[in-house]
Amino acid sequence: MNNLLIWPVALPLLTALLALLWPRRSNWIGVAGTGLPLLAVLLVSWQVAASGPLELALGGWAPGLGIALRADGLSVLMLLMSALVTMAVAVYASVYFAHAERRGEFWVLWLLLITALHALFLSGDLFNLYVTLELLGLTAVVLACLGGSRESLQAALRYLVLGLLGSLTFLIGVALIYAGYGTLDMAALGDAIVAGPTAWVALSLMTGGLLIKSALFPLHFWLPPAHANAPAPVSAVLSALVVKAALYLILRLWLELFDGVVTQAAAVIVGVLGAIAVVWGSWAALQAERLKLMAAYSTVAQLGYLFMFMPLLAALPEGAGRELALGALVLLALTHGFAKSAFFLAAGIIMQRAGHDRIAELGGTARSLPVTAFTIALAGVALIGLPPSGSFLAKWQMLSTLFVTGQWVWLPVIAVGTLLAGAYIFRLLGHAFAPGEGVGPSLSVGREEIPAVLLALIATLLLGFWASAVWELVPISAYAGGGA
Amino acid sequence: MMTMSVWLPVGILLSSFIPGVLIFFQPEERHRLRTLLNLLGALVKLLLVGVLIWGVFHEQVFETRWFLAPGLEFVLHADALSVLFVSLSTLLWLVTTIYAIGYLEQTPHRSRFFGFFSLCVTATVGLALAGNLFTFVVFYELLTLATYPLIAHKGSPEALRGARIYLRYTLFGGLLLMIGAVWLHTLTGGVEFVQGGVLDQFAELDRDLLRWIFLLLILGLGVKAALVPLHGWLPQAMVAPAPVSALLHAVAVVKAGAFGIVRVIYDVYGVEFAAELGVLSLLGAVAAITIIYGSVKALSQDHLKKRLAYSTVSQVSYIVLGAAILGPLATIGGLVHLVHQGVMKITLFFAAGNYAEALGIHRVSEMDGVGRRMPGTSLAFSIGALGMIGIPPVAGFISKWYLGLGAVEAGAAVWVLPVLIASSLLNAAYFLPILYRAWFKSPATPWPADKTAGCARELPDPLLWPPVTTAALALLIGLFAAAPYSPLEWAELIAGREYRQ
Amino acid sequence: MNGLILLLPPLVPILMALFAHRLERRWWLFSAALPALFIGLLAEEGSGITIPWVLLGMHFALDSTGRLFLLFGALIWMLAALFIPSRDLAPGATGYIKQTFLLALAGNGLLILAADMLTFYVGFALMGLSAYGLVWGRSQRARRAARVYLVFTLVGELALFAALLFLMVSGGSLLFEDLTAEPMPAIALALLLLGFGIKVALPGLHLWLPRAYTLAPMYGVAVLSGPMMKAGLLGWLRFLPFGTPLEPAWGNGLLLLGVAGVVLGMLIGVVQRQPRAVLAYSSIAKMGLFSALIGFSLNHPQLAGGLLPVIVLLALHHLLVKPMLFMGLALWQRNHPGFWLLPALLLLALSLAAFPLTGGGAAKSALSTALGGQLAGLLLLSGIAGVALMGRFLWLLKGRVISVQQDPIPAPGWLLLLPVAVWTPFSWQAFIFEWKTLLPLVAGTALFFLGLVCRRWLDSLRLAMRHKGQHLNLGAVQIHADMPDASSTLRQIWLPLKQAAQPLRFDPASNASLALRDPAVWWLLLMLALLGTLSLSLFI
Amino acid sequence: MMSQSLTMLPDLVLAAMLIGLAWAALSSDDLRRGVVLFIAFGLLLAIVWARLHAPDLALAEAAIGAGLSGALLLVALRDEAGGKETAGRVSQVSRWMVDLFALIMACLIGWVLWLTMYAEPAERLAQLANSMLEHSGVSNPVTAVLLNYRAYDTLLELVVVLTAVLGVLVVGRERRGYRQAGPVFCGLVHWLVPLLIVTAGYLLWVGAHAPGGAFQAGATLAAAGIVLRLAGNDAAGLLDGMLLRWSLVAGIGLFLLVGLGVTINGGLFLQYPEAWSGSLILVIESAATASIAAALVLAYRGGRPDGWLSVADYDNNREVSR
Amino acid sequence: MIDLLALILVFSGIAFFFFGAIGLLRLPDLHSRLHALTKADNLGLGLVIVGVALLHGSPLAALKLLLIWLLVLLGSAASAHLISQYALRRRRQ
Amino acid sequence: MTQVLLYALTGAVLFMLGVRAALLRDTVLPRLLALNVSGAGVFLIFVSLAYRGDSLPTDPVPHALVLTGLVVAVSATALALALNRRLREMDNE
């Protein structure tokens, strides 16, 4: 029964191989290969929700010597997000790439990306995390350069190099951890790690590496070009999932492994960077002239929010208050994941129909592509943090935590960020609603529009109304530092 | 019975939400189906609200709870105050829908329009039924979202500009409201709307803190209620189509702000506690300034809808003023004005829309002699205008009467009465010339765009009857103010419950 | 059942007003007042009805005062209806004479029958505002007069409204019968004086009157000078606390104002060159007398019981005679007045001037009896004023204006009402002759002839008042309009303020300010400000 | 004391040389020089691995770290020659900042290392790994770790390789091949390639109990391919079409299938039955060797070979055949 | 004894390497450098290998070492050939 | 044990050297070199962790980790080089 945990990883991997072998059938294999892990993830989630965290000691070796896969609330939520988003994007991509030359490779890489994501979310071993991180980075890079344009290649290369730097930095942290504590198993580490130079240096190194990957403010510069120039389905998962993977790791490290090591000052530093990212990213998004670039900058800003949680979390003692904040953080990340992927998919539709994505020339879009415009609006709602989206709840709880911890400083940042987000989203909508010749004669609902709108609906409605599940799941932790 | 009490609030929400969503996906040509959906939704809602009124009157509890997040519950709860607002919006929604169907005939994007229209009403009803501050904030923001496309509906640069300004204000306001709400929420661990307020039970809370929160909440709500430094969006938003303006000014947006202020004062802070904090006098002063300022501004507007918009700025603050004066009578005045202003203002906007639609008249200076040409519309307009001035027996008089009584009772007559009187005079000063032009002047030149020439009647039915109906309503609820189930009686009921403690 | 009848006088005209565009014959308007007449004649006194669910609860009752007002008012209304020119009744006529006439009638009936303050107020407002359409005329000046009238009326309404608020809060009830239970708040008293003072044209608040009376159509002036003006008086009678002792300042103030009104009306009236203007100032003078009497009664509760009925009767007399004079003037001014008209007018004038053997004379003697010898000087003054003004009026009849009136004016109706007007309501006392009543007459006549002799000098006086190019014409109606530069001074302060308050361009075409450009309104505002500070200081 | 410092001497020299070479390779403005120095650095590193009792690593480093990377970098130099070199200028301040940062971080890491290795060394997994060796099916502890204890890592690592190769394939067309080599080189190749293949097989086989294993074997095989290509064989000994695909997939596929297959009996993922583990590992390793070799050669070839058809090509073929 | 011999062999091999390296650095042109290098390498390596084989003592190991030497010989010969050919071609162009 | 520490420290130095160069250089190839040097530094640390003196068997786990890391690094390098090549081609077109 425990082998359940391997399926979210094994299934996409298997199907990836199949897709590699039968490129002609890759469309079908790709969609199926995305759907099957979704089922597995659902099963896992159900199990976790019903009976607590799951653990799979691979090869039957005790964790430590061997590698353990673990699923707890946090990873299940991440898995759910990734499985759902990839499912929707896969359906979309089966239309988007219907006639692309390299769709065979796309599907293989796509499935490998899913493998990497799921492996990362399930991994319970620090070094294995490094491997999954690398795998994720490489698949993402390759997918990002599928577009084939010069910009996309350049961006992908930069992404790759920085990703390598990031994972190396992570790896040296892992080395120090192994040096200090003699194990790589995260559960064991969660118990073992105590505050001290080893923990501090290792944590800062690992965090530094992950911050590059998650594009926190001064390290964000690779993100906008990479996300903006990739093909739409790829941009969607890059913005929605890939950066979140690094964030997920940071959360794991900070809150569960290095709980008690993290100092308030460090958290504040990260928070400040997050705050700058919020303001700067939103501002840049407001200035952006292209739709996808705007979305990419918006990702920078949204990630900033997530990092602003750090000082709050650090200031809270373990317990309900912290779980509340953590749940809010996760909810915000989830909402952003769904919303941003929907946004990118919609942008892709517009780009395919119009041949460009210059915001100023989008007049008439709302008329010719009503569903897509609707998707953008819904996703925008979630990005701004308006109800009934999940991000509204998350921001509410964030503010609440802010008041509880007395960290008023962040208040103006949230306010400014929200307003700026409103500004850029509605600037876009304003252009879309404006009269114009539109982007094409099509008035019908395309098959690729449905996944986009579904994603947006998940972000705005599902996560808004069933957000309590997040708070139910988050305290289920497989690691000592968690809600034990 | 138990289930009905849970499902009724949800049903009221859904009765406009579902048609709204369905309409979105209707092709533009399916005119009949859309109309059917619209009217069906409105009628079902009316029916449900009828049941609700009956139930609340007999002190039944209607409540729906949905757990959203730790400490956050989505609560729909019907108390007398909700019922007042719900019934207003439901009734006027029906009328406005009919009007909009007539008004938007042969224009593009009707599906989108009616979709958002229904969502707008859903949000408003949700606001009315919100059972705690959190739910209120949710619907408050939703309302912003649902109205934005309506204001921008025409897609012209002015419309987009108006919508942008609207958003700028309301998002900012929503944010402030949210910050205040979260703060309060954090301090008290959940703010349910309870008649008489909840905050006086938290004796240990810092008074200054509560004052700041009050300021935040009022700033947030004041944007929609168009209190004076925050009113800038309202005159800009008049570029929207007439049914939207009607909805905006009479039912949805502006009212949402005013309703929120009432909620905060009565059901969150508790009016006595708020008075103890000393925040009410400040609010009253702001309301007074707004009343005068709006009227003075309205004087100099030649654009009819702009004049009406400034008039709204002024009139809505009556509600705030009523809420800010301690005492049941002022409360009654403010609350009843919530309804009265809605009915009267919607009449005015319908009429303004009719003038623009039939004759292309947008300015006051073009209205010479229009009364003879469009007697029904003009009569409705006149009744609305007279009501705004406070001429008995139109509804506005009742509001002013109770406001004045409340002011005298609370010993605030020194500043409230001059404000009321000055405002009435100013109202007269900007409304009566319109009536004068309409009725007593003869048309000098041909009207800018005369579409009704050669028509058998002055206007098609869906355009003519809504203003006439609402005008009649304005007259009737004023004339039969003391009758059972009248808005006044509800307001008295509410005030009675608020001050029971 | 009995009480329900009381609803007819207001209801019937309102219902007719709804269908007024169909009523093309003036008999309809004529018959609109029939219910009032009917109630006034036949209804049982003391009958009443309460309708709790209308407005805030409406109470109707018929007392003797009300019955008289209703009855005689109805007569005037009916007669005035006959004076409406038929072109104003035609379907496409400009203005809304029929509707406003009917609504004003309804309001009048409503306020007379009201048993509570709110109902009274509603009727008062309905009547006052509707009358705008009656004052409104075709000339520019008439429209302006109508505007000024409207502003004053609105101010009056609002003052009354505010007064009601205070009364409601202090007394807890709006019924007239509960009124005397508590001492009236000073501010309410001040507001009542102001509110009704505008209607009865207290000096300072009378500015709307001369214009309206000289420029409005005749039927309008008729009802305005008769039933409507007396409604203000009725308001005082109903509202003011005659039974309870009060600060003497109130009564004295009102008394002084009234005296001022008499003097002012007389002095300005006699130098007018239009008969209508003379009649207007005569009204001011007459109402000054009433005001003074009310003030006196306020200060003398013990006399009030006897005095008030007399005041009512006097008022009724004036209610009848003044409209009759106006309408007679209209008859006189048409193309071919009958030979009988001059004596008829003379008779009316004599009655108004309280000549013995007329209703006026009888009333005055009844008054002096009720006063018990007090205020003899005032009575004398009033008598002199009456005689002087009536003399001037009759004198001015010689230069008659030829109007373009083509309608057959219902002279028979007028004639029919003439005796009623001259001798009612004192017909049984009218023929008692007392010499002392002749004293004012003699003095008045003397004054009148003095005026005739000195009229050149009066003319030069008028010229002397001319300065700075402004027609500060003592004799002209405008005299009050251009009060010495106060308005322009005010305006100079106000304009920058206004501009500061309005960053937007002021659109001159919009004609937004109702009558703000009218100096009379500025005068009113000044008065209001004074009164406001006064009442505020009292209130605080 | 003396002897200790004497035994330290070679280590000191090695360390100094490592740092010196790295510094020289990184600070050189001439790319070719940098690459060559880097290869030298890699070889030196291999010696260090040997010095640190890590023969598996030494082999791998020599084959992969220095050998393959070096070959890749050297080939890349060819591309670099034509490109525009846009060396951006880094301001002096930021240079100092970076230097300072690097110094501080190096000190911190060094401090921690000193603490953990010298001041308070921790008990790590060595004991456990070695004690479990008998259950792992192999006697080379490194192989045991790689293919049994942490086989999952290795599986994913293979996936990484596959991904990288796919990336290389996606990005562009293959690099031009070389001219047919002269007789001397051809003669060498004739000897060398079979030898390399045999060596690879040996390394694979020996991996179970001695240094060696799939990676080393794969790298050796790949080296054979590279040699072939240098000699003018464009395909570098690789198969075409479906077979190439199969060979890329084989390693991972077999690994995965074995991993999943053992769960049928109720075992955990990758939990080999103890009796079978040796042979299973060998099977997996063989397949992995093939895959690794194919992947590495493909990476060296640097692009999509002609035989690697895209889906569009298939579509076109189908259309043509109709 | 054998150890001593082996050591001598190894050290002389190292000396060859050393001189080869000096030659590589000091000699003027490519061909002479190649000459110095290959000679030094092959011989040096051979000596070292013989020494090591003696040290190790087992014939199997000696065989392996011999194989290595042969391979290196082969490789260096071929590569020296290739390099010089390349250089010649360059010069001709 | 000092010897191990020496190598570990060398690894740290190498790592930071690589990072420094990666940050300062802005063309792809030098950066890749720098990253590879960094990686070598990390591996050196790992391997020195594994070494437990001549008497005890080494810790195989870090060895395996380094082996994995090595392959990953090569893969990434190959990919980066391929991308770089494609970019160069585009430059030349």
mmCIF file of N, CA, C and O in Angstrom, chain A residues 19 21-29 103-104, chain D residues 311 314-315 318:
data_model
loop_
_atom_site.group_PDB
_atom_site.id
_atom_site.type_symbol
_atom_site.label_atom_id
_atom_site.label_comp_id
_atom_site.label_asym_id
_atom_site.label_seq_id
_atom_site.Cartn_x
_atom_site.Cartn_y
_atom_site.Cartn_z
ATOM 1 N N ALA A 19 6.345 7.913 -24.528
ATOM 2 C CA ALA A 19 6.226 9.006 -25.493
ATOM 3 C C ALA A 19 7.499 9.135 -26.313
ATOM 4 O O ALA A 19 7.461 9.494 -27.493
ATOM 5 N N LEU A 21 9.349 6.708 -27.105
ATOM 6 C CA LEU A 21 9.407 5.597 -28.047
ATOM 7 C C LEU A 21 8.383 5.730 -29.161
ATOM 8 O O LEU A 21 8.607 5.276 -30.272
ATOM 9 N N TRP A 22 7.243 6.264 -28.842
ATOM 10 C CA TRP A 22 6.196 6.392 -29.868
ATOM 11 C C TRP A 22 5.830 7.853 -30.074
ATOM 12 O O TRP A 22 4.785 8.307 -29.625
ATOM 13 N N PRO A 23 6.675 8.571 -30.701
ATOM 14 C CA PRO A 23 6.428 10.017 -30.831
ATOM 15 C C PRO A 23 5.124 10.329 -31.528
ATOM 16 O O PRO A 23 4.502 11.344 -31.270
ATOM 17 N N ARG A 24 4.702 9.420 -32.406
ATOM 18 C CA ARG A 24 3.489 9.760 -33.147
ATOM 19 C C ARG A 24 2.270 9.781 -32.249
ATOM 20 O O ARG A 24 1.303 10.456 -32.506
ATOM 21 N N ARG A 25 2.337 8.975 -31.229
ATOM 22 C CA ARG A 25 1.198 8.928 -30.307
ATOM 23 C C ARG A 25 1.401 9.863 -29.109
ATOM 24 O O ARG A 25 0.682 9.769 -28.131
ATOM 25 N N SER A 26 2.399 10.715 -29.242
ATOM 26 C CA SER A 26 2.796 11.421 -28.023
ATOM 27 C C SER A 26 1.697 12.318 -27.454
ATOM 28 O O SER A 26 1.621 12.502 -26.241
ATOM 29 N N ASN A 27 0.857 12.836 -28.314
ATOM 30 C CA ASN A 27 -0.228 13.671 -27.783
ATOM 31 C C ASN A 27 -1.063 12.899 -26.775
ATOM 32 O O ASN A 27 -1.323 13.362 -25.668
ATOM 33 N N TRP A 28 -1.475 11.730 -27.217
ATOM 34 C CA TRP A 28 -2.314 10.918 -26.335
ATOM 35 C C TRP A 28 -1.560 10.483 -25.092
ATOM 36 O O TRP A 28 -2.064 10.570 -23.973
ATOM 37 N N ILE A 29 -0.354 10.017 -25.343
ATOM 38 C CA ILE A 29 0.431 9.529 -24.209
ATOM 39 C C ILE A 29 0.671 10.664 -23.217
ATOM 40 O O ILE A 29 0.582 10.484 -22.008
ATOM 41 N N ARG A 103 6.749 18.354 -31.126
ATOM 42 C CA ARG A 103 5.838 18.012 -30.047
ATOM 43 C C ARG A 103 6.190 16.680 -29.410
ATOM 44 O O ARG A 103 5.895 16.443 -28.259
ATOM 45 N N GLY A 104 6.857 15.813 -30.171
ATOM 46 C CA GLY A 104 7.290 14.566 -29.568
ATOM 47 C C GLY A 104 8.197 14.820 -28.383
ATOM 48 O O GLY A 104 7.962 14.335 -27.271
ATOM 49 N N VAL D 311 8.101 14.458 -34.935
ATOM 50 C CA VAL D 311 6.763 13.977 -35.254
ATOM 51 C C VAL D 311 6.316 14.526 -36.595
ATOM 52 O O VAL D 311 5.687 13.846 -37.392
ATOM 53 N N TYR D 314 7.461 12.433 -39.293
ATOM 54 C CA TYR D 314 6.604 11.261 -39.460
ATOM 55 C C TYR D 314 5.348 11.629 -40.233
ATOM 56 O O TYR D 314 4.922 10.938 -41.142
ATOM 57 N N ASP D 315 4.781 12.715 -39.838
ATOM 58 C CA ASP D 315 3.551 13.156 -40.511
ATOM 59 C C ASP D 315 3.808 13.330 -41.997
ATOM 60 O O ASP D 315 3.037 12.875 -42.839
ATOM 61 N N ARG D 318 4.156 10.117 -43.883
ATOM 62 C CA ARG D 318 2.871 9.484 -44.086
ATOM 63 C C ARG D 318 2.152 10.126 -45.251
ATOM 64 O O ARG D 318 1.602 9.467 -46.098
#
